[in-house]
């Protein structure tokens, strides 16, 4: 029906049309691909234990900076045949600095990566993403991978992505430290404000991957990105 409305001239080479009933039978989801070819791509490996992630990002900027944060769980297609596996409900929470040594919930990922929202919205998707404008006066920020509905002892791996318009470096004015949050943190209760003292939060070493504009990706174990000593 759609093809008859828009006309066959809308067809592009190597594209094809499918009936909606066929789409529902053969696909469980979909998305729109886009690229920021001149931006800088970093990945951090982590895991949930119940709702608690092994790593969160403490982000500091010295000038306004746009960043896409992404959260990815294992693809169903990589699971062995006969293995029972379903996507967990996930979300990314970006919190900003607040008075009295607290963090305030700022934005959460949702269905539209370019328009994150203030309300909590967990979705059963392989990937979550959100675009955030980071400002020096609101930092440091805390970027928290979120998982809902899993058993307390259940472990589930994830990859947290940072796609930044600037390289993560001291000179570029954006740096990230890897932090482990306590299980009792009120961020996991969806509270609007919660206690957080970055200097007291535990630093953790994580496996990281950086994809340079030229060359192949490389991996290292680090305590952060864009900080002195890395």
PDB file of C-alpha atoms in Angstrom:
ATOM      1  CA  UNK A   1       0.000   0.000   0.000  1.00  0.00           C
ATOM      2  CA  UNK A   2       2.769   2.427   0.935  1.00  0.00           C
ATOM      3  CA  UNK A   3       4.589   1.767  -2.329  1.00  0.00           C
ATOM      4  CA  UNK A   4       1.439   2.553  -4.300  1.00  0.00           C
ATOM      5  CA  UNK A   5       1.127   5.859  -2.434  1.00  0.00           C
ATOM      6  CA  UNK A   6       4.716   7.073  -2.841  1.00  0.00           C
ATOM      7  CA  UNK A   7       5.321   5.556  -6.275  1.00  0.00           C
ATOM      8  CA  UNK A   8       8.000   3.195  -7.511  1.00  0.00           C
ATOM      9  CA  UNK A   9      10.318   6.118  -8.293  1.00  0.00           C
ATOM     10  CA  UNK A  10      11.058   6.249  -4.554  1.00  0.00           C
ATOM     11  CA  UNK A  11      12.952   2.965  -4.869  1.00  0.00           C
ATOM     12  CA  UNK A  12      16.701   3.218  -4.426  1.00  0.00           C
ATOM     13  CA  UNK A  13      19.208   0.789  -5.866  1.00  0.00           C
ATOM     14  CA  UNK A  14      19.725  -2.252  -3.614  1.00  0.00           C
ATOM     15  CA  UNK A  15      16.512  -1.481  -1.674  1.00  0.00           C
ATOM     16  CA  UNK A  16      13.324  -3.544  -1.599  1.00  0.00           C
ATOM     17  CA  UNK A  17       9.748  -3.423  -0.328  1.00  0.00           C
ATOM     18  CA  UNK A  18       8.167  -5.879   2.121  1.00  0.00           C
ATOM     19  CA  UNK A  19       4.606  -6.444   3.234  1.00  0.00           C
ATOM     20  CA  UNK A  20       4.126  -5.398   6.878  1.00  0.00           C
ATOM     21  CA  UNK A  21       2.960  -8.909   7.816  1.00  0.00           C
ATOM     22  CA  UNK A  22       6.255 -10.303   6.496  1.00  0.00           C
ATOM     23  CA  UNK A  23       8.221  -7.694   8.443  1.00  0.00           C
ATOM     24  CA  UNK A  24       6.521  -8.766  11.684  1.00  0.00           C
ATOM     25  CA  UNK A  25       7.202 -12.422  10.966  1.00  0.00           C
ATOM     26  CA  UNK A  26      10.911 -12.140  10.183  1.00  0.00           C
ATOM     27  CA  UNK A  27      12.083  -9.149  12.273  1.00  0.00           C
ATOM     28  CA  UNK A  28      11.868  -8.401  15.997  1.00  0.00           C
ATOM     29  CA  UNK A  29      13.022  -4.797  15.760  1.00  0.00           C
ATOM     30  CA  UNK A  30      14.573  -2.141  13.594  1.00  0.00           C
ATOM     31  CA  UNK A  31      16.329   1.191  13.627  1.00  0.00           C
ATOM     32  CA  UNK A  32      17.780   4.011  11.617  1.00  0.00           C
ATOM     33  CA  UNK A  33      21.530   4.025  10.996  1.00  0.00           C
ATOM     34  CA  UNK A  34      23.453   7.265  11.128  1.00  0.00           C
ATOM     35  CA  UNK A  35      27.092   8.190  11.424  1.00  0.00           C
ATOM     36  CA  UNK A  36      29.257  10.934  12.822  1.00  0.00           C
ATOM     37  CA  UNK A  37      32.339  10.150  10.790  1.00  0.00           C
ATOM     38  CA  UNK A  38      34.412  12.977  12.234  1.00  0.00           C
ATOM     39  CA  UNK A  39      33.492  12.195  15.876  1.00  0.00           C
ATOM     40  CA  UNK A  40      35.559  10.063  18.263  1.00  0.00           C
ATOM     41  CA  UNK A  41      34.401   6.579  19.245  1.00  0.00           C
ATOM     42  CA  UNK A  42      35.200   4.909  22.591  1.00  0.00           C
ATOM     43  CA  UNK A  43      33.766   1.728  24.171  1.00  0.00           C
ATOM     44  CA  UNK A  44      33.888   0.456  27.762  1.00  0.00           C
ATOM     45  CA  UNK A  45      33.110  -3.140  28.714  1.00  0.00           C
ATOM     46  CA  UNK A  46      31.035  -3.830  31.826  1.00  0.00           C
ATOM     47  CA  UNK A  47      28.429  -6.114  33.386  1.00  0.00           C
ATOM     48  CA  UNK A  48      25.283  -5.831  35.456  1.00  0.00           C
ATOM     49  CA  UNK A  49      24.787  -7.842  38.622  1.00  0.00           C
ATOM     50  CA  UNK A  50      21.064  -7.511  39.029  1.00  0.00           C
ATOM     51  CA  UNK A  51      20.375  -3.775  38.557  1.00  0.00           C
ATOM     52  CA  UNK A  52      23.891  -2.640  39.539  1.00  0.00           C
ATOM     53  CA  UNK A  53      26.485  -1.983  36.804  1.00  0.00           C
ATOM     54  CA  UNK A  54      30.161  -2.742  37.328  1.00  0.00           C
ATOM     55  CA  UNK A  55      31.061   0.707  35.985  1.00  0.00           C
ATOM     56  CA  UNK A  56      29.578   4.189  35.661  1.00  0.00           C
ATOM     57  CA  UNK A  57      31.206   7.210  34.008  1.00  0.00           C
ATOM     58  CA  UNK A  58      32.172  10.373  35.870  1.00  0.00           C
ATOM     59  CA  UNK A  59      32.471  12.966  33.099  1.00  0.00           C
ATOM     60  CA  UNK A  60      34.110  16.380  33.383  1.00  0.00           C
ATOM     61  CA  UNK A  61      34.187  19.054  30.663  1.00  0.00           C
ATOM     62  CA  UNK A  62      35.840  22.484  30.606  1.00  0.00           C
ATOM     63  CA  UNK A  63      33.774  23.749  27.658  1.00  0.00           C
ATOM     64  CA  UNK A  64      30.361  22.809  26.194  1.00  0.00           C
ATOM     65  CA  UNK A  65      30.634  19.439  24.437  1.00  0.00           C
ATOM     66  CA  UNK A  66      28.119  17.229  22.618  1.00  0.00           C
ATOM     67  CA  UNK A  67      28.320  13.493  23.306  1.00  0.00           C
ATOM     68  CA  UNK A  68      26.290  10.439  22.297  1.00  0.00           C
ATOM     69  CA  UNK A  69      26.180   7.792  25.025  1.00  0.00           C
ATOM     70  CA  UNK A  70      25.202   4.269  23.966  1.00  0.00           C
ATOM     71  CA  UNK A  71      24.422   1.084  25.889  1.00  0.00           C
ATOM     72  CA  UNK A  72      24.478  -2.301  24.145  1.00  0.00           C
ATOM     73  CA  UNK A  73      23.685  -5.802  25.380  1.00  0.00           C
ATOM     74  CA  UNK A  74      24.430  -9.149  23.733  1.00  0.00           C
ATOM     75  CA  UNK A  75      22.699  -9.622  20.388  1.00  0.00           C
ATOM     76  CA  UNK A  76      20.173 -12.464  20.199  1.00  0.00           C
ATOM     77  CA  UNK A  77      21.843 -13.598  16.982  1.00  0.00           C
ATOM     78  CA  UNK A  78      25.041 -14.432  18.876  1.00  0.00           C
ATOM     79  CA  UNK A  79      23.298 -16.881  21.220  1.00  0.00           C
ATOM     80  CA  UNK A  80      23.644 -20.608  20.495  1.00  0.00           C
ATOM     81  CA  UNK A  81      20.544 -22.274  18.973  1.00  0.00           C
ATOM     82  CA  UNK A  82      18.253 -23.661  21.647  1.00  0.00           C
ATOM     83  CA  UNK A  83      19.521 -21.235  24.295  1.00  0.00           C
ATOM     84  CA  UNK A  84      16.810 -19.236  26.033  1.00  0.00           C
ATOM     85  CA  UNK A  85      17.709 -15.548  25.919  1.00  0.00           C
ATOM     86  CA  UNK A  86      15.678 -12.351  26.036  1.00  0.00           C
ATOM     87  CA  UNK A  87      16.762  -8.727  26.056  1.00  0.00           C
ATOM     88  CA  UNK A  88      16.707  -7.014  29.440  1.00  0.00           C
ATOM     89  CA  UNK A  89      14.940  -3.687  29.925  1.00  0.00           C
ATOM     90  CA  UNK A  90      17.690  -1.072  29.949  1.00  0.00           C
ATOM     91  CA  UNK A  91      18.198   2.688  30.067  1.00  0.00           C
ATOM     92  CA  UNK A  92      20.997   5.262  30.369  1.00  0.00           C
ATOM     93  CA  UNK A  93      20.718   7.879  33.115  1.00  0.00           C
ATOM     94  CA  UNK A  94      22.774  11.067  32.949  1.00  0.00           C
ATOM     95  CA  UNK A  95      22.967  12.897  36.278  1.00  0.00           C
ATOM     96  CA  UNK A  96      24.435  16.327  36.904  1.00  0.00           C
ATOM     97  CA  UNK A  97      26.137  17.853  39.903  1.00  0.00           C
ATOM     98  CA  UNK A  98      23.877  19.269  42.602  1.00  0.00           C
ATOM     99  CA  UNK A  99      24.499  21.121  45.840  1.00  0.00           C
ATOM    100  CA  UNK A 100      25.324  19.411  49.151  1.00  0.00           C
ATOM    101  CA  UNK A 101      27.402  16.624  47.583  1.00  0.00           C
ATOM    102  CA  UNK A 102      24.480  15.208  45.650  1.00  0.00           C
ATOM    103  CA  UNK A 103      23.684  14.284  42.092  1.00  0.00           C
ATOM    104  CA  UNK A 104      20.436  15.205  40.378  1.00  0.00           C
ATOM    105  CA  UNK A 105      18.794  13.129  37.663  1.00  0.00           C
ATOM    106  CA  UNK A 106      19.192  15.150  34.464  1.00  0.00           C
ATOM    107  CA  UNK A 107      18.183  13.094  31.400  1.00  0.00           C
ATOM    108  CA  UNK A 108      17.371   9.500  30.490  1.00  0.00           C
ATOM    109  CA  UNK A 109      17.489   7.595  27.220  1.00  0.00           C
ATOM    110  CA  UNK A 110      14.238   6.757  25.451  1.00  0.00           C
ATOM    111  CA  UNK A 111      12.967   5.907  22.003  1.00  0.00           C
ATOM    112  CA  UNK A 112      14.466   9.028  20.372  1.00  0.00           C
ATOM    113  CA  UNK A 113      18.247   9.294  20.738  1.00  0.00           C
ATOM    114  CA  UNK A 114      18.250  12.994  19.825  1.00  0.00           C
ATOM    115  CA  UNK A 115      15.569  13.894  22.378  1.00  0.00           C
ATOM    116  CA  UNK A 116      16.366  12.334  25.766  1.00  0.00           C
ATOM    117  CA  UNK A 117      13.796  12.852  28.503  1.00  0.00           C
ATOM    118  CA  UNK A 118      13.611  13.475  32.234  1.00  0.00           C
ATOM    119  CA  UNK A 119      11.287  10.586  33.071  1.00  0.00           C
ATOM    120  CA  UNK A 120      12.632   7.050  33.463  1.00  0.00           C
ATOM    121  CA  UNK A 121      11.860   4.891  30.438  1.00  0.00           C
ATOM    122  CA  UNK A 122      13.296   1.366  30.329  1.00  0.00           C
ATOM    123  CA  UNK A 123      12.997  -0.379  26.956  1.00  0.00           C
ATOM    124  CA  UNK A 124      13.549  -3.984  25.816  1.00  0.00           C
ATOM    125  CA  UNK A 125      16.051  -3.238  23.049  1.00  0.00           C
ATOM    126  CA  UNK A 126      19.550  -4.387  22.247  1.00  0.00           C
ATOM    127  CA  UNK A 127      20.791  -0.786  22.027  1.00  0.00           C
ATOM    128  CA  UNK A 128      20.049   2.425  23.890  1.00  0.00           C
ATOM    129  CA  UNK A 129      21.472   5.810  22.900  1.00  0.00           C
ATOM    130  CA  UNK A 130      21.118   9.476  23.777  1.00  0.00           C
ATOM    131  CA  UNK A 131      22.626  12.801  22.742  1.00  0.00           C
ATOM    132  CA  UNK A 132      23.614  15.115  25.598  1.00  0.00           C
ATOM    133  CA  UNK A 133      25.066  18.633  25.636  1.00  0.00           C
ATOM    134  CA  UNK A 134      27.524  18.686  28.549  1.00  0.00           C
ATOM    135  CA  UNK A 135      28.229  22.035  30.239  1.00  0.00           C
ATOM    136  CA  UNK A 136      31.097  22.824  32.634  1.00  0.00           C
ATOM    137  CA  UNK A 137      28.833  24.474  35.223  1.00  0.00           C
ATOM    138  CA  UNK A 138      26.769  21.283  35.623  1.00  0.00           C
ATOM    139  CA  UNK A 139      29.694  18.928  36.094  1.00  0.00           C
ATOM    140  CA  UNK A 140      30.949  16.550  36.965  1.00  0.00           C
ATOM    141  CA  UNK A 141      28.271  14.401  35.361  1.00  0.00           C
ATOM    142  CA  UNK A 142      27.547  10.796  36.225  1.00  0.00           C
ATOM    143  CA  UNK A 143      26.480   8.462  33.398  1.00  0.00           C
ATOM    144  CA  UNK A 144      24.845   5.335  34.787  1.00  0.00           C
ATOM    145  CA  UNK A 145      23.924   2.200  32.778  1.00  0.00           C
ATOM    146  CA  UNK A 146      20.580   0.925  34.081  1.00  0.00           C
ATOM    147  CA  UNK A 147      18.921  -2.506  34.017  1.00  0.00           C
ATOM    148  CA  UNK A 148      15.469  -3.404  35.317  1.00  0.00           C
ATOM    149  CA  UNK A 149      13.637  -6.624  36.078  1.00  0.00           C
ATOM    150  CA  UNK A 150      16.631  -8.958  36.431  1.00  0.00           C
ATOM    151  CA  UNK A 151      17.339 -11.197  39.421  1.00  0.00           C
ATOM    152  CA  UNK A 152      19.653  -9.761  42.070  1.00  0.00           C
ATOM    153  CA  UNK A 153      22.454 -12.241  41.367  1.00  0.00           C
ATOM    154  CA  UNK A 154      21.955 -12.422  37.587  1.00  0.00           C
ATOM    155  CA  UNK A 155      24.939 -11.197  35.567  1.00  0.00           C
ATOM    156  CA  UNK A 156      24.515  -9.636  32.143  1.00  0.00           C
ATOM    157  CA  UNK A 157      27.332  -8.112  30.094  1.00  0.00           C
ATOM    158  CA  UNK A 158      27.092  -4.749  28.357  1.00  0.00           C
ATOM    159  CA  UNK A 159      29.168  -2.263  26.385  1.00  0.00           C
ATOM    160  CA  UNK A 160      28.948   1.448  27.163  1.00  0.00           C
ATOM    161  CA  UNK A 161      29.824   3.721  24.241  1.00  0.00           C
ATOM    162  CA  UNK A 162      31.004   7.337  24.152  1.00  0.00           C
ATOM    163  CA  UNK A 163      30.835   9.080  20.776  1.00  0.00           C
ATOM    164  CA  UNK A 164      32.211  12.578  21.275  1.00  0.00           C
ATOM    165  CA  UNK A 165      32.649  15.554  18.989  1.00  0.00           C
ATOM    166  CA  UNK A 166      36.058  16.040  20.658  1.00  0.00           C
ATOM    167  CA  UNK A 167      38.741  13.494  21.546  1.00  0.00           C
ATOM    168  CA  UNK A 168      38.842  12.524  25.207  1.00  0.00           C
ATOM    169  CA  UNK A 169      41.961  14.302  26.410  1.00  0.00           C
ATOM    170  CA  UNK A 170      43.170  16.906  28.864  1.00  0.00           C
ATOM    171  CA  UNK A 171      43.824  19.319  25.988  1.00  0.00           C
ATOM    172  CA  UNK A 172      40.319  18.910  24.545  1.00  0.00           C
ATOM    173  CA  UNK A 173      38.689  19.599  27.883  1.00  0.00           C
ATOM    174  CA  UNK A 174      36.751  16.338  28.331  1.00  0.00           C
ATOM    175  CA  UNK A 175      37.773  13.488  30.605  1.00  0.00           C
ATOM    176  CA  UNK A 176      36.099  10.413  32.046  1.00  0.00           C
ATOM    177  CA  UNK A 177      36.813   8.387  35.173  1.00  0.00           C
ATOM    178  CA  UNK A 178      35.444   4.899  35.699  1.00  0.00           C
ATOM    179  CA  UNK A 179      33.527   4.571  38.977  1.00  0.00           C
ATOM    180  CA  UNK A 180      31.810   1.711  40.822  1.00  0.00           C
ATOM    181  CA  UNK A 181      28.558   2.677  42.533  1.00  0.00           C
ATOM    182  CA  UNK A 182      27.301   1.067  45.724  1.00  0.00           C
ATOM    183  CA  UNK A 183      24.336  -1.258  45.459  1.00  0.00           C
ATOM    184  CA  UNK A 184      22.460   0.926  47.965  1.00  0.00           C
ATOM    185  CA  UNK A 185      22.788   4.064  45.806  1.00  0.00           C
ATOM    186  CA  UNK A 186      19.389   5.695  45.456  1.00  0.00           C
ATOM    187  CA  UNK A 187      19.932   6.189  41.727  1.00  0.00           C
ATOM    188  CA  UNK A 188      18.817   2.555  41.376  1.00  0.00           C
ATOM    189  CA  UNK A 189      15.530   3.515  43.065  1.00  0.00           C
ATOM    190  CA  UNK A 190      14.882   6.175  40.370  1.00  0.00           C
ATOM    191  CA  UNK A 191      15.250   8.956  42.954  1.00  0.00           C
ATOM    192  CA  UNK A 192      15.512  12.493  41.585  1.00  0.00           C
ATOM    193  CA  UNK A 193      18.498  13.268  43.846  1.00  0.00           C
ATOM    194  CA  UNK A 194      21.010  11.001  45.545  1.00  0.00           C
ATOM    195  CA  UNK A 195      24.248  11.304  47.521  1.00  0.00           C
ATOM    196  CA  UNK A 196      27.476  11.105  45.555  1.00  0.00           C
ATOM    197  CA  UNK A 197      31.018  12.139  46.419  1.00  0.00           C
ATOM    198  CA  UNK A 198      33.263  11.386  43.488  1.00  0.00           C
ATOM    199  CA  UNK A 199      36.426  11.355  45.568  1.00  0.00           C
ATOM    200  CA  UNK A 200      34.932   8.604  47.745  1.00  0.00           C
ATOM    201  CA  UNK A 201      33.479   6.517  44.918  1.00  0.00           C
ATOM    202  CA  UNK A 202      35.658   3.550  44.038  1.00  0.00           C
ATOM    203  CA  UNK A 203      37.846   3.875  40.929  1.00  0.00           C
ATOM    204  CA  UNK A 204      37.688   0.761  38.753  1.00  0.00           C
ATOM    205  CA  UNK A 205      39.839  -0.511  35.904  1.00  0.00           C
ATOM    206  CA  UNK A 206      37.939  -1.441  32.749  1.00  0.00           C
ATOM    207  CA  UNK A 207      38.613  -2.820  29.305  1.00  0.00           C
ATOM    208  CA  UNK A 208      38.325   0.027  26.791  1.00  0.00           C
ATOM    209  CA  UNK A 209      38.374   0.261  23.034  1.00  0.00           C
ATOM    210  CA  UNK A 210      39.107   3.344  20.960  1.00  0.00           C
ATOM    211  CA  UNK A 211      38.402   3.541  17.248  1.00  0.00           C
ATOM    212  CA  UNK A 212      40.639   6.217  15.702  1.00  0.00           C
ATOM    213  CA  UNK A 213      39.599   8.137  12.593  1.00  0.00           C
ATOM    214  CA  UNK A 214      42.532   6.487  10.827  1.00  0.00           C
ATOM    215  CA  UNK A 215      43.726   2.978  11.661  1.00  0.00           C
ATOM    216  CA  UNK A 216      42.258   0.008  13.505  1.00  0.00           C
ATOM    217  CA  UNK A 217      40.587  -0.103  16.956  1.00  0.00           C
ATOM    218  CA  UNK A 218      42.844  -0.838  19.905  1.00  0.00           C
ATOM    219  CA  UNK A 219      42.060  -2.043  23.423  1.00  0.00           C
ATOM    220  CA  UNK A 220      43.587  -1.233  26.822  1.00  0.00           C
ATOM    221  CA  UNK A 221      42.772  -1.632  30.508  1.00  0.00           C
ATOM    222  CA  UNK A 222      42.387   1.804  32.067  1.00  0.00           C
ATOM    223  CA  UNK A 223      40.897   3.692  35.011  1.00  0.00           C
ATOM    224  CA  UNK A 224      39.544   6.390  32.711  1.00  0.00           C
ATOM    225  CA  UNK A 225      39.770   8.190  29.387  1.00  0.00           C
ATOM    226  CA  UNK A 226      41.365  11.571  28.787  1.00  0.00           C
ATOM    227  CA  UNK A 227      42.906  11.737  32.259  1.00  0.00           C
ATOM    228  CA  UNK A 228      46.537  12.340  33.175  1.00  0.00           C
ATOM    229  CA  UNK A 229      48.637   9.188  33.101  1.00  0.00           C
ATOM    230  CA  UNK A 230      46.608   7.398  30.364  1.00  0.00           C
TER     231      UNK A 230
END
